[in-house]
Coordinates of C-alpha atoms in Angstrom, one line a residue:
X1 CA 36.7 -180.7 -140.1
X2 CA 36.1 -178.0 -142.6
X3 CA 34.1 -179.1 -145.7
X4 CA 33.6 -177.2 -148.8
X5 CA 30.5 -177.9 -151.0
X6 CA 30.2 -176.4 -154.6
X7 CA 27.0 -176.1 -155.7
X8 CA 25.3 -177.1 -152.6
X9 CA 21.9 -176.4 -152.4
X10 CA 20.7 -179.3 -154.4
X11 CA 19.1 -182.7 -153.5
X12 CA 22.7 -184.2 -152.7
X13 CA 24.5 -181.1 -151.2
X14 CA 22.0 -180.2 -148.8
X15 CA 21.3 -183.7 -147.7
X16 CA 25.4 -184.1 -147.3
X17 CA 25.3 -180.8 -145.6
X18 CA 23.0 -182.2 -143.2
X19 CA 25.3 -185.4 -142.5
X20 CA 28.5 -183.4 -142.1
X21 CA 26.2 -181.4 -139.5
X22 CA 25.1 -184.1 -137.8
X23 CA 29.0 -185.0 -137.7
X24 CA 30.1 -182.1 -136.1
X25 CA 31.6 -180.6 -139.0
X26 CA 31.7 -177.4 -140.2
X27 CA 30.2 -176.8 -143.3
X28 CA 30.1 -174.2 -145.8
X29 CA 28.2 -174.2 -149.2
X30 CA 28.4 -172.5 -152.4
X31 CA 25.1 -171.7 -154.4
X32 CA 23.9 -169.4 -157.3
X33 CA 20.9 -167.0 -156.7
X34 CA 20.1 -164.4 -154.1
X35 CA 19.2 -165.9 -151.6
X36 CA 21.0 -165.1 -147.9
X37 CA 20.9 -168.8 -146.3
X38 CA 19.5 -171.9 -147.4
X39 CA 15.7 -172.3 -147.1
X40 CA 16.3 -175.7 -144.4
X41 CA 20.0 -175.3 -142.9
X42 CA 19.9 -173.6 -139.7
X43 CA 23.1 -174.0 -137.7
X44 CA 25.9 -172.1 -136.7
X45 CA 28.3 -174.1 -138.3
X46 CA 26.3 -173.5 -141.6
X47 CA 27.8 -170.9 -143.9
X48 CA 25.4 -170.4 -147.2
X49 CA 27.9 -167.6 -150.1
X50 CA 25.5 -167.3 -152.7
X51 CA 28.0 -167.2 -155.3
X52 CA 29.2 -167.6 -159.3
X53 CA 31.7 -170.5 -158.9
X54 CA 32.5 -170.1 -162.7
X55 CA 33.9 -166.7 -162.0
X56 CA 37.1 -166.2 -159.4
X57 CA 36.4 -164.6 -156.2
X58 CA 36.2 -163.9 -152.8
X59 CA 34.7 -167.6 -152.5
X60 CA 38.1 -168.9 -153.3
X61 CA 39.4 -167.8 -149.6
X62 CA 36.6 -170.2 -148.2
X63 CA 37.7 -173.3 -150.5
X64 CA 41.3 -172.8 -149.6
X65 CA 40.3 -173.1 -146.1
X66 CA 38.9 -176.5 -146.1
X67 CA 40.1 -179.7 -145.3
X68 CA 37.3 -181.3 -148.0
X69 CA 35.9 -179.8 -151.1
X70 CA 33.1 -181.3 -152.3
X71 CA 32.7 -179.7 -156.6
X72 CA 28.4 -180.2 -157.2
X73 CA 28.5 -177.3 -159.0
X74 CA 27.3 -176.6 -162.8
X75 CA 24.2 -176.0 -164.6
X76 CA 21.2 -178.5 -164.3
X77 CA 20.9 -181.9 -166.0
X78 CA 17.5 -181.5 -166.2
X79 CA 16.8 -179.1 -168.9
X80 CA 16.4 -179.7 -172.9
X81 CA 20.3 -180.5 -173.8
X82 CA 20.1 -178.4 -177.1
X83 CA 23.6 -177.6 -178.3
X84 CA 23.6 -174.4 -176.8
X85 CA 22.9 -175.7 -173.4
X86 CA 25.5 -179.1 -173.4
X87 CA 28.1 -176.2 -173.8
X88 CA 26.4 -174.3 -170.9
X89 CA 26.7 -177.6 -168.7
X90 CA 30.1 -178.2 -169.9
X91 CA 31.4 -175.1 -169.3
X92 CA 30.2 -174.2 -166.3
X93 CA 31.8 -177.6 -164.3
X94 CA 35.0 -176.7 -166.3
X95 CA 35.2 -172.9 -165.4
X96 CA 34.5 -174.0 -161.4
X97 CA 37.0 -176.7 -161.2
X98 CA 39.7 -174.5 -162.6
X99 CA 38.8 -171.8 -159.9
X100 CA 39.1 -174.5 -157.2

């Protein structure tokens, strides 16, 4: 099975990743940053796309691929939730489910 995991580097996407893994699955993960793979997922079914899920692109091909999508993505709850940011959280779930 291929699986498709928005925002996948966090507490719950990497620890589903794992599971998936562990399943035989192939799994392929969608995270903001720079980085090139994930700092504890080693494994050739592993694919880390350090990506902006709120903005279409080449990410989309990946998704479309997959036999489960898994949408994690959006900016953290854990940050003051001035006005400014609620919009921030809101928008960025919004923006990422309308590109999937």
């Amino acid at each position: 099975m291929h699986i498709f995991i928005t925002g996948g580097s966090g507490f719950i996407g990497t620890y589903l990743a794992k599971g998936f893994l562990d399943a035989e699955d192939d799994v392929r993960i969608t995270a903001t940053g720079n980085r090139r793979r994930h700092p504890s997922i080693i494994d050739d079914r592993f694919t880390y796309l350090s990506t902006d899920t709120t903005e279409p692109g080449e990410w989309q091909s990946a998704a479309a691929e997959a036999d489960l999508i898994l949408n994690l993505a959006g900016r953290s709850i854990f940050h003051a939730w001035t006005e400014n940011y609620k919009t921030k959280m809101r928008t960025s779930r919004i923006h990422t489910t309308r590109n999937l």
